[in-house]
Amino acid sequence: MEENKNMTAVEMTADEKAQFEAFKKEQERRQRMQERKDNREAYVQLVDEQIESTIPELQALSEQIRTVKECVFDNFREVLRMKAEVMHLNKRDGQFSHTFTNSCGTMRLTLGVNTVDSYLDTAEDGIAMVKEYITGLAKDEDTQLLVDTILRLLSKDQQGNLKASRVLQLKQMAEKTGDERFIEGVEIIMEAYKPSVTRQYIRAEVKDTETGAWKYIPLSVTDA
């Protein structure tokens, strides 16, 4: 009651009341805008703090992965040399990945390089010889089918290169025909094959003792 006695009633006209209400709404609007602005600034600050603390950690992790990767390939360099010697492998075999399993059959490691199919200009000479061979083949429905198949195998990708897997199919077809010109043309294409190495990779696996299934060891931030 004492508090109510100290309060003074203010009489306002309808116009004054409307102005006061508008003033209150404007004050509330400004307050909301300021709060949203403060929240945005706090968000930006939080993002900056987290990025600046996270990136160095990821850089350190990347450097560790790079170091371990180089170490693994260095350690297996002699193994790969011995494999090539023992298995009588050579560069023309085109083996770009190597898988090793321990004697117990519980651990498996694959070392390899990703490649992009690429050919020397001499491949065009081989392609011309193959096309010369198939020019006079289309005499009936069966031979037309063979011609179409060969032409599909000679089709190039978006980078203008033949697919190595298709050239291998072409080789099998040439050997079946026994035509020397066809076989020589395919040989020229294969000799011109010079794949471009893009990056080295490592895949590590361990066998599940309960199920016997191979399980990959995640070696990237995405897989881990």
Short mmCIF file of N, CA and C in Angstrom, two decimals, residues 100-175:
data_model
loop_
_atom_site.label_atom_id
_atom_site.label_comp_id
_atom_site.label_asym_id
_atom_site.label_seq_id
_atom_site.Cartn_x
_atom_site.Cartn_y
_atom_site.Cartn_z
N PHE A 100 50.71 -57.42 -49.49
CA PHE A 100 51.53 -58.32 -48.69
C PHE A 100 50.73 -58.78 -47.47
N THR A 101 50.81 -60.08 -47.17
CA THR A 101 50.10 -60.65 -46.02
C THR A 101 51.11 -61.38 -45.14
N ASN A 102 50.99 -61.21 -43.83
CA ASN A 102 51.94 -61.90 -42.95
C ASN A 102 51.68 -63.40 -42.96
N SER A 103 52.64 -64.17 -42.48
CA SER A 103 52.57 -65.63 -42.54
C SER A 103 51.39 -66.19 -41.77
N CYS A 104 50.99 -65.49 -40.71
CA CYS A 104 49.85 -65.95 -39.91
C CYS A 104 48.51 -65.66 -40.58
N GLY A 105 48.54 -64.83 -41.61
CA GLY A 105 47.30 -64.48 -42.29
C GLY A 105 46.39 -63.59 -41.49
N THR A 106 46.98 -62.76 -40.61
CA THR A 106 46.16 -61.89 -39.75
C THR A 106 46.30 -60.41 -40.10
N MET A 107 47.32 -60.08 -40.88
CA MET A 107 47.55 -58.68 -41.24
C MET A 107 47.85 -58.58 -42.73
N ARG A 108 47.35 -57.52 -43.35
CA ARG A 108 47.54 -57.36 -44.80
C ARG A 108 47.78 -55.89 -45.12
N LEU A 109 48.74 -55.67 -46.00
CA LEU A 109 49.11 -54.30 -46.36
C LEU A 109 49.18 -54.19 -47.88
N THR A 110 48.55 -53.14 -48.42
CA THR A 110 48.58 -52.90 -49.87
C THR A 110 49.24 -51.55 -50.12
N LEU A 111 50.29 -51.57 -50.95
CA LEU A 111 50.97 -50.35 -51.35
C LEU A 111 50.74 -50.15 -52.84
N GLY A 112 50.42 -48.95 -53.24
CA GLY A 112 50.16 -48.74 -54.66
C GLY A 112 50.18 -47.29 -55.04
N VAL A 113 49.96 -47.06 -56.32
CA VAL A 113 49.87 -45.70 -56.84
C VAL A 113 48.64 -45.61 -57.73
N ASN A 114 47.92 -44.51 -57.62
CA ASN A 114 46.81 -44.25 -58.53
C ASN A 114 47.40 -43.71 -59.84
N THR A 115 46.85 -44.17 -60.94
CA THR A 115 47.38 -43.76 -62.24
C THR A 115 46.28 -43.26 -63.15
N VAL A 116 46.68 -42.46 -64.11
CA VAL A 116 45.77 -41.97 -65.16
C VAL A 116 46.30 -42.50 -66.48
N ASP A 117 45.44 -43.14 -67.25
CA ASP A 117 45.86 -43.69 -68.54
C ASP A 117 46.37 -42.58 -69.45
N SER A 118 47.53 -42.83 -70.05
CA SER A 118 48.13 -41.86 -70.96
C SER A 118 48.98 -42.61 -71.97
N TYR A 119 49.08 -42.06 -73.18
CA TYR A 119 49.80 -42.73 -74.27
C TYR A 119 50.70 -41.76 -75.00
N LEU A 120 51.80 -42.30 -75.58
CA LEU A 120 52.64 -41.53 -76.46
C LEU A 120 51.92 -41.34 -77.80
N ASP A 121 52.42 -40.41 -78.60
CA ASP A 121 51.79 -40.13 -79.89
C ASP A 121 51.79 -41.34 -80.82
N THR A 122 52.74 -42.26 -80.60
CA THR A 122 52.82 -43.44 -81.48
C THR A 122 51.58 -44.32 -81.37
N ALA A 123 50.79 -44.12 -80.33
CA ALA A 123 49.56 -44.91 -80.19
C ALA A 123 48.63 -44.65 -81.36
N GLU A 124 48.68 -43.44 -81.91
CA GLU A 124 47.81 -43.11 -83.04
C GLU A 124 48.16 -43.96 -84.27
N ASP A 125 49.44 -44.32 -84.41
CA ASP A 125 49.84 -45.19 -85.52
C ASP A 125 49.21 -46.57 -85.37
N GLY A 126 49.22 -47.06 -84.12
CA GLY A 126 48.60 -48.36 -83.86
C GLY A 126 47.11 -48.33 -84.09
N ILE A 127 46.47 -47.24 -83.67
CA ILE A 127 45.03 -47.10 -83.86
C ILE A 127 44.70 -47.09 -85.36
N ALA A 128 45.53 -46.39 -86.14
CA ALA A 128 45.31 -46.32 -87.58
C ALA A 128 45.42 -47.71 -88.21
N MET A 129 46.38 -48.51 -87.74
CA MET A 129 46.56 -49.87 -88.27
C MET A 129 45.36 -50.75 -87.95
N VAL A 130 44.85 -50.62 -86.72
CA VAL A 130 43.69 -51.42 -86.32
C VAL A 130 42.48 -51.02 -87.14
N LYS A 131 42.27 -49.70 -87.33
CA LYS A 131 41.12 -49.24 -88.11
C LYS A 131 41.25 -49.67 -89.57
N GLU A 132 42.50 -49.71 -90.06
CA GLU A 132 42.73 -50.16 -91.43
C GLU A 132 42.31 -51.62 -91.58
N TYR A 133 42.59 -52.41 -90.52
CA TYR A 133 42.23 -53.83 -90.55
C TYR A 133 40.72 -54.02 -90.58
N ILE A 134 39.99 -53.22 -89.79
CA ILE A 134 38.55 -53.45 -89.67
C ILE A 134 37.75 -52.79 -90.80
N THR A 135 38.43 -51.94 -91.61
CA THR A 135 37.72 -51.23 -92.67
C THR A 135 36.95 -52.17 -93.59
N GLY A 136 37.60 -53.26 -94.01
CA GLY A 136 36.95 -54.15 -94.96
C GLY A 136 36.23 -55.32 -94.34
N LEU A 137 36.00 -55.28 -93.01
CA LEU A 137 35.36 -56.41 -92.34
C LEU A 137 33.84 -56.41 -92.45
N ALA A 138 33.24 -55.25 -92.48
CA ALA A 138 31.78 -55.15 -92.39
C ALA A 138 31.12 -55.63 -93.67
N LYS A 139 30.94 -56.94 -93.74
CA LYS A 139 30.33 -57.54 -94.93
C LYS A 139 28.95 -58.11 -94.64
N ASP A 140 28.72 -58.48 -93.40
CA ASP A 140 27.41 -58.99 -93.02
C ASP A 140 27.12 -58.57 -91.59
N GLU A 141 26.02 -59.05 -91.03
CA GLU A 141 25.59 -58.63 -89.69
C GLU A 141 26.59 -59.02 -88.62
N ASP A 142 27.17 -60.23 -88.73
CA ASP A 142 28.12 -60.70 -87.72
C ASP A 142 29.41 -59.89 -87.75
N THR A 143 29.94 -59.65 -88.94
CA THR A 143 31.18 -58.88 -89.03
C THR A 143 30.96 -57.42 -88.66
N GLN A 144 29.77 -56.88 -88.92
CA GLN A 144 29.46 -55.51 -88.52
C GLN A 144 29.46 -55.38 -87.00
N LEU A 145 28.99 -56.43 -86.33
CA LEU A 145 29.00 -56.46 -84.87
C LEU A 145 30.43 -56.42 -84.35
N LEU A 146 31.33 -57.18 -85.01
CA LEU A 146 32.74 -57.17 -84.63
C LEU A 146 33.35 -55.80 -84.83
N VAL A 147 33.05 -55.18 -85.96
CA VAL A 147 33.56 -53.84 -86.25
C VAL A 147 33.09 -52.84 -85.18
N ASP A 148 31.81 -52.88 -84.85
CA ASP A 148 31.26 -51.97 -83.84
C ASP A 148 31.94 -52.18 -82.48
N THR A 149 32.20 -53.45 -82.14
CA THR A 149 32.85 -53.76 -80.86
C THR A 149 34.26 -53.18 -80.83
N ILE A 150 35.02 -53.37 -81.92
CA ILE A 150 36.39 -52.86 -81.98
C ILE A 150 36.40 -51.34 -81.90
N LEU A 151 35.48 -50.70 -82.59
CA LEU A 151 35.42 -49.24 -82.57
C LEU A 151 35.10 -48.72 -81.17
N ARG A 152 34.24 -49.44 -80.44
CA ARG A 152 33.93 -49.03 -79.06
C ARG A 152 35.18 -49.15 -78.18
N LEU A 153 35.95 -50.19 -78.40
CA LEU A 153 37.17 -50.38 -77.60
C LEU A 153 38.20 -49.29 -77.92
N LEU A 154 38.12 -48.73 -79.11
CA LEU A 154 39.05 -47.67 -79.50
C LEU A 154 38.55 -46.28 -79.14
N SER A 155 37.36 -46.19 -78.57
CA SER A 155 36.83 -44.88 -78.19
C SER A 155 37.63 -44.31 -77.02
N LYS A 156 37.78 -42.99 -76.99
CA LYS A 156 38.61 -42.33 -75.99
C LYS A 156 37.75 -41.69 -74.90
N ASP A 157 38.40 -41.45 -73.75
CA ASP A 157 37.68 -40.82 -72.65
C ASP A 157 37.69 -39.30 -72.83
N GLN A 158 37.22 -38.58 -71.83
CA GLN A 158 37.12 -37.11 -71.92
C GLN A 158 38.48 -36.44 -72.03
N GLN A 159 39.53 -37.13 -71.55
CA GLN A 159 40.88 -36.58 -71.63
C GLN A 159 41.56 -36.94 -72.95
N GLY A 160 40.83 -37.69 -73.81
CA GLY A 160 41.39 -38.05 -75.10
C GLY A 160 42.28 -39.26 -75.08
N ASN A 161 42.16 -40.10 -74.04
CA ASN A 161 42.99 -41.29 -73.91
C ASN A 161 42.15 -42.56 -74.02
N LEU A 162 42.80 -43.62 -74.47
CA LEU A 162 42.16 -44.94 -74.48
C LEU A 162 42.18 -45.51 -73.07
N LYS A 163 41.20 -46.33 -72.74
CA LYS A 163 41.19 -47.02 -71.46
C LYS A 163 42.07 -48.25 -71.58
N ALA A 164 42.99 -48.41 -70.62
CA ALA A 164 43.92 -49.54 -70.67
C ALA A 164 43.19 -50.87 -70.65
N SER A 165 42.09 -50.94 -69.90
CA SER A 165 41.32 -52.19 -69.82
C SER A 165 40.74 -52.57 -71.18
N ARG A 166 40.35 -51.57 -71.97
CA ARG A 166 39.79 -51.83 -73.29
C ARG A 166 40.88 -52.30 -74.26
N VAL A 167 42.08 -51.75 -74.09
CA VAL A 167 43.19 -52.17 -74.95
C VAL A 167 43.52 -53.64 -74.70
N LEU A 168 43.42 -54.07 -73.45
CA LEU A 168 43.64 -55.48 -73.13
C LEU A 168 42.59 -56.36 -73.81
N GLN A 169 41.34 -55.91 -73.81
CA GLN A 169 40.29 -56.65 -74.52
C GLN A 169 40.58 -56.70 -76.02
N LEU A 170 41.10 -55.58 -76.53
CA LEU A 170 41.44 -55.50 -77.95
C LEU A 170 42.56 -56.49 -78.27
N LYS A 171 43.50 -56.62 -77.36
CA LYS A 171 44.60 -57.57 -77.55
C LYS A 171 44.08 -59.00 -77.64
N GLN A 172 43.16 -59.35 -76.77
CA GLN A 172 42.57 -60.70 -76.79
C GLN A 172 41.86 -60.96 -78.11
N MET A 173 41.14 -59.97 -78.61
CA MET A 173 40.43 -60.13 -79.88
C MET A 173 41.42 -60.29 -81.03
N ALA A 174 42.50 -59.50 -80.99
CA ALA A 174 43.50 -59.58 -82.05
C ALA A 174 44.15 -60.95 -82.09
N GLU A 175 44.46 -61.50 -80.91
CA GLU A 175 45.10 -62.82 -80.85
C GLU A 175 44.16 -63.90 -81.37
#
